[in-house]
Short mmCIF file of C-alpha atoms in Angstrom, two decimals:
data_model
loop_
_atom_site.label_atom_id
_atom_site.label_comp_id
_atom_site.label_asym_id
_atom_site.label_seq_id
_atom_site.Cartn_x
_atom_site.Cartn_y
_atom_site.Cartn_z
CA UNK A 122 -29.38 2.88 5.48
CA UNK A 123 -26.19 5.10 5.53
CA UNK A 124 -22.35 3.55 4.43
CA UNK A 125 -19.88 5.55 5.78
CA UNK A 126 -16.39 4.17 3.92
CA UNK A 127 -14.79 2.97 6.91
CA UNK A 128 -18.22 0.92 8.21
CA UNK A 129 -18.20 -2.80 7.45
CA UNK A 130 -20.72 -5.50 8.28
CA UNK A 131 -19.47 -8.98 9.52
CA UNK A 132 -21.74 -12.46 8.19
CA UNK A 133 -21.72 -16.22 8.30
CA UNK A 134 -23.52 -16.94 5.64
CA UNK A 135 -26.85 -15.14 5.48
CA UNK A 136 -26.84 -14.05 8.86
CA UNK A 137 -24.88 -10.53 10.20
CA UNK A 138 -23.33 -11.27 13.59
CA UNK A 139 -21.27 -8.09 14.06
CA UNK A 140 -20.14 -4.24 12.54
CA UNK A 141 -16.43 -3.33 11.77
CA UNK A 142 -14.14 -0.22 10.81
CA UNK A 143 -11.90 -0.80 8.18
CA UNK A 144 -8.19 -0.13 8.89
CA UNK A 145 -6.47 -0.58 6.04
CA UNK A 146 -6.90 -1.48 2.36
CA UNK A 147 -6.51 -5.28 3.37
CA UNK A 148 -7.57 -5.27 7.02
CA UNK A 149 -10.54 -4.32 9.45
CA UNK A 150 -11.31 -4.25 13.08
CA UNK A 151 -14.34 -6.28 14.41
CA UNK A 152 -15.88 -7.68 18.10
CA UNK A 153 -14.38 -11.06 19.16
CA UNK A 154 -17.26 -12.06 21.32
CA UNK A 155 -19.50 -12.25 18.35
CA UNK A 156 -17.12 -14.31 16.10
CA UNK A 157 -17.97 -17.77 18.57
CA UNK A 158 -17.59 -19.11 21.51
CA UNK A 159 -14.64 -20.90 21.40
CA UNK A 160 -11.22 -20.92 19.10
CA UNK A 161 -12.21 -22.69 16.66
CA UNK A 162 -15.35 -21.18 15.93
CA UNK A 163 -13.59 -18.04 16.44
CA UNK A 164 -11.84 -18.79 13.29
CA UNK A 165 -14.29 -19.88 11.12
CA UNK A 166 -14.31 -17.77 7.57
CA UNK A 167 -16.59 -14.88 7.62
CA UNK A 168 -18.04 -12.58 5.14
CA UNK A 169 -17.35 -9.04 4.92
CA UNK A 170 -19.69 -6.55 3.46
CA UNK A 171 -18.43 -3.13 2.48
CA UNK A 172 -19.87 0.43 1.63
CA UNK A 173 -22.36 -0.17 -0.79
CA UNK A 174 -23.02 -3.75 -0.65
CA UNK A 175 -20.21 -5.79 -2.47
CA UNK A 176 -19.92 -8.83 -0.04
CA UNK A 177 -16.31 -10.68 -0.05
CA UNK A 178 -14.81 -13.33 1.70
CA UNK A 179 -12.53 -12.62 5.47
CA UNK A 180 -10.03 -14.55 7.27
CA UNK A 181 -10.09 -13.95 10.58
CA UNK A 182 -6.30 -13.11 10.84
CA UNK A 183 -5.88 -12.47 14.58
CA UNK A 184 -8.32 -12.57 18.22
CA UNK A 185 -7.88 -11.11 21.27
CA UNK A 186 -10.21 -11.82 24.24
CA UNK A 187 -8.56 -9.49 26.81
CA UNK A 188 -10.01 -6.28 24.33
CA UNK A 189 -12.64 -8.06 22.86
CA UNK A 190 -11.59 -7.55 19.19
CA UNK A 191 -11.05 -9.62 16.52
CA UNK A 192 -8.57 -8.49 13.06
CA UNK A 193 -9.89 -9.66 9.81
CA UNK A 194 -8.20 -9.54 6.83
CA UNK A 195 -10.27 -8.82 3.47
CA UNK A 196 -9.76 -10.91 0.36
CA UNK A 197 -9.77 -9.18 -2.55
CA UNK A 198 -9.71 -10.41 -6.14
CA UNK A 199 -5.72 -10.76 -6.86
CA UNK A 200 -4.63 -7.44 -8.77
CA UNK A 201 -7.10 -5.51 -7.79
CA UNK A 202 -6.76 -2.03 -7.20
CA UNK A 203 -7.93 -1.47 -3.36
CA UNK A 204 -9.01 1.79 -2.55
CA UNK A 205 -8.16 3.18 0.85
CA UNK A 206 -11.15 3.41 3.75
CA UNK A 207 -12.11 7.40 3.93
CA UNK A 208 -10.91 7.35 8.13
CA UNK A 209 -8.96 8.92 10.44
CA UNK A 210 -8.48 7.81 14.00
CA UNK A 211 -7.98 10.04 16.91
CA UNK A 212 -8.53 10.15 20.71
CA UNK A 213 -11.63 10.61 22.52
CA UNK A 214 -11.87 13.76 25.05
CA UNK A 215 -13.98 13.78 27.93
CA UNK A 216 -17.70 15.35 27.21
CA UNK A 217 -17.63 15.14 23.78
CA UNK A 218 -20.65 14.11 21.49
CA UNK A 219 -20.29 10.59 19.62
CA UNK A 220 -22.32 8.63 17.29
CA UNK A 221 -22.32 4.97 15.76
CA UNK A 222 -21.83 4.62 11.91
CA UNK A 223 -23.86 1.70 11.71
CA UNK A 224 -27.58 2.25 11.90
CA UNK A 225 -30.12 -0.27 12.23
CA UNK A 226 -32.55 -1.56 9.09
CA UNK A 227 -35.85 0.04 8.42
CA UNK A 228 -35.93 3.03 10.96
CA UNK A 229 -32.50 3.99 10.99
CA UNK A 230 -32.46 5.05 14.84
CA UNK A 231 -28.87 6.39 15.81
CA UNK A 232 -26.94 5.51 18.71
CA UNK A 233 -25.14 8.69 20.42
CA UNK A 234 -24.53 9.81 23.54
CA UNK A 235 -21.00 11.43 24.95
CA UNK A 236 -17.91 9.87 26.50
CA UNK A 237 -17.71 9.71 30.39
CA UNK A 238 -14.01 8.94 30.60
CA UNK A 239 -11.42 7.49 28.32
CA UNK A 240 -8.22 5.25 29.37
CA UNK A 241 -10.10 3.42 31.99
CA UNK A 242 -9.53 -0.23 32.53
CA UNK A 243 -11.44 -2.55 30.46
CA UNK A 244 -10.35 -6.01 31.08
CA UNK A 245 -7.34 -7.32 32.77
CA UNK A 246 -5.48 -10.80 34.01
CA UNK A 247 -3.94 -12.27 36.89
CA UNK A 248 -0.39 -11.96 35.68
CA UNK A 249 -0.94 -8.10 35.64
CA UNK A 250 -1.66 -7.91 32.10
CA UNK A 251 -4.22 -4.98 31.36
CA UNK A 252 -5.99 -3.57 28.51
CA UNK A 253 -7.65 0.55 28.76
CA UNK A 254 -11.30 1.45 26.73
CA UNK A 255 -13.35 4.77 26.83
CA UNK A 256 -16.66 4.34 28.92
CA UNK A 257 -19.60 5.98 27.06
CA UNK A 258 -22.85 7.31 27.97
CA UNK A 259 -25.61 6.92 25.50
CA UNK A 260 -28.57 8.91 25.72
CA UNK A 261 -31.30 5.89 25.70
CA UNK A 262 -32.61 6.51 22.21
CA UNK A 263 -31.77 2.78 20.87
CA UNK A 264 -33.39 0.06 23.05
CA UNK A 265 -31.48 -3.12 21.84
CA UNK A 266 -27.87 -2.17 22.34
CA UNK A 267 -26.33 -5.01 20.61
CA UNK A 268 -27.01 -4.97 17.80
CA UNK A 269 -24.56 -1.90 17.44
CA UNK A 270 -21.44 -4.98 18.64
CA UNK A 271 -18.64 -3.54 16.70
CA UNK A 272 -19.95 -0.50 14.94
CA UNK A 273 -17.34 1.99 14.47
CA UNK A 274 -17.59 5.28 17.55
CA UNK A 275 -17.59 8.16 15.17
CA UNK A 276 -17.09 11.66 16.49
CA UNK A 277 -19.98 13.77 15.99
CA UNK A 278 -20.16 17.31 14.01
CA UNK A 279 -18.04 16.30 11.85
CA UNK A 280 -16.87 18.36 8.77
CA UNK A 281 -18.46 16.44 5.99
CA UNK A 282 -15.76 17.27 3.26
CA UNK A 283 -13.28 15.08 5.55
CA UNK A 284 -13.02 11.44 6.39
CA UNK A 285 -14.69 10.29 9.36
CA UNK A 286 -13.12 10.55 12.74
CA UNK A 287 -13.30 7.13 14.56
CA UNK A 288 -12.88 7.47 18.76
CA UNK A 289 -13.10 3.26 19.09
CA UNK A 290 -14.97 0.52 18.45
CA UNK A 291 -17.98 -0.90 20.38
CA UNK A 292 -17.43 -3.93 22.76
CA UNK A 293 -18.88 -5.90 24.96
CA UNK A 294 -19.75 -4.80 28.70
CA UNK A 295 -17.45 -6.52 31.13
CA UNK A 296 -19.26 -8.85 33.47
CA UNK A 297 -17.54 -7.34 36.43
CA UNK A 298 -18.57 -3.77 35.64
CA UNK A 299 -20.78 -1.77 38.53
CA UNK A 300 -20.97 0.64 35.39
CA UNK A 301 -24.50 2.46 35.44
CA UNK A 302 -27.01 0.61 32.55
CA UNK A 303 -26.46 3.62 30.10
CA UNK A 304 -22.82 3.05 29.93
CA UNK A 305 -21.05 1.60 26.82
CA UNK A 306 -17.73 0.74 26.14
CA UNK A 307 -15.11 1.41 23.30
CA UNK A 308 -12.45 -0.40 22.47
CA UNK A 309 -10.06 1.79 22.01
CA UNK A 310 -7.21 1.19 18.42
CA UNK A 311 -4.16 1.61 19.55
CA UNK A 312 -5.02 -0.89 21.75
CA UNK A 313 -5.82 -3.43 19.34
CA UNK A 314 -2.33 -2.42 17.18
CA UNK A 315 -0.51 -3.30 20.55
CA UNK A 316 -2.26 -6.70 20.98
CA UNK A 317 -1.94 -8.27 17.79
CA UNK A 318 1.23 -9.34 17.24
CA UNK A 319 0.43 -10.58 13.43
CA UNK A 320 -0.24 -7.33 12.55
CA UNK A 321 1.35 -3.54 12.83
CA UNK A 322 0.45 -0.88 11.52
CA UNK A 323 0.83 3.45 10.85
CA UNK A 324 -2.75 4.85 9.55
CA UNK A 325 -2.31 6.07 6.42
CA UNK A 326 -3.04 9.79 6.69
CA UNK A 327 -6.31 11.42 4.52
CA UNK A 328 -3.47 14.63 3.59
CA UNK A 329 -0.55 14.94 3.16
CA UNK A 330 2.00 15.29 6.71
CA UNK A 331 3.57 18.51 7.65
CA UNK A 332 7.42 18.98 7.51
CA UNK A 333 7.46 18.02 11.15
CA UNK A 334 5.17 14.56 11.14
CA UNK A 335 7.37 13.10 8.88
CA UNK A 336 9.02 9.97 9.98
CA UNK A 337 11.33 10.24 6.67
CA UNK A 338 12.49 12.62 4.48
CA UNK A 339 14.15 12.10 1.27
CA UNK A 340 17.14 14.83 -0.13
CA UNK A 341 19.19 15.06 -2.64
CA UNK A 342 22.61 14.02 -1.73
CA UNK A 343 24.96 15.98 -4.71
CA UNK A 344 28.50 15.24 -3.42
CA UNK A 345 27.81 11.14 -3.23
CA UNK A 346 25.96 11.74 -7.22
CA UNK A 347 29.24 13.32 -8.20
CA UNK A 348 31.68 10.24 -6.88
CA UNK A 349 29.63 7.85 -8.63
CA UNK A 350 29.35 9.58 -11.91
CA UNK A 351 33.21 9.32 -12.01
CA UNK A 352 32.69 5.41 -11.31
CA UNK A 353 33.04 3.38 -13.75
CA UNK A 354 31.33 0.69 -12.51
CA UNK A 355 28.25 2.66 -11.92
CA UNK A 356 29.20 4.21 -15.78
CA UNK A 357 28.94 0.55 -16.97
CA UNK A 358 25.71 -0.35 -14.93
CA UNK A 359 23.62 2.55 -16.34
CA UNK A 360 24.65 1.93 -20.10
CA UNK A 361 23.40 -2.16 -19.92
CA UNK A 362 20.46 -0.78 -18.11
CA UNK A 363 19.79 1.87 -20.27
CA UNK A 364 19.67 4.83 -18.43
CA UNK A 365 21.81 7.47 -18.77
CA UNK A 366 21.96 9.31 -15.55
CA UNK A 367 19.86 9.08 -12.26
CA UNK A 368 19.92 11.05 -9.11
CA UNK A 369 20.92 9.94 -5.97
CA UNK A 370 19.13 9.88 -2.61
CA UNK A 371 19.42 9.81 0.62
CA UNK A 372 17.00 9.46 3.74
CA UNK A 373 17.24 11.09 6.71
CA UNK A 374 15.35 9.16 9.87
CA UNK A 375 13.28 11.23 12.59
CA UNK A 376 13.00 10.17 15.65
#
């Protein structure tokens, strides 16, 4: 099997139950329907297998049945330096090719296809809650697509020198759908962010942000610095701290 840096496997005991995708250093996303039939079962601890085979304990931090996605916190050793997963997230484009990051053991068959529709209704409730997903067509090369539940949906034909681009996460087929048999559904990452109240994040970029993309800029403030140098309280505080000088910075917020 290959081990993309963003792909994880979820276990209970020695039984693999689903795949998942690393979002940040400590959090990953997997599918809710594979964690259990009721709330108590879904909240049971899991084992997370990282790329390369390392196994760590995991906690189900949040679970959302409407999106069929669950948030898992990976428990690393205290003080351990945890590298960021090599992954980017992007919007899918109709007609583009995709491939599942998970590979089945042994034959390594690749599940792949094309994007049929983006941002279509996945599930909704009577009180007008609704979530979107991507509809995918697969090429039929894999007989049991259930083995790929929770797998990241990667953009195919990517630059091998850049992090993988993830378009979504393979979720369960809705019971009410009339979509053709070769249709799969991918949970949208931004829907997970919107639904999980306990977790808000902005994926950390794998490249430096351009000036126009930055949320904040940091600039030196010479006037405030000059005024502070004349303030005896500031001077006394610097002396107590054993610091002879400082630079005053101002944060500018970009709307």
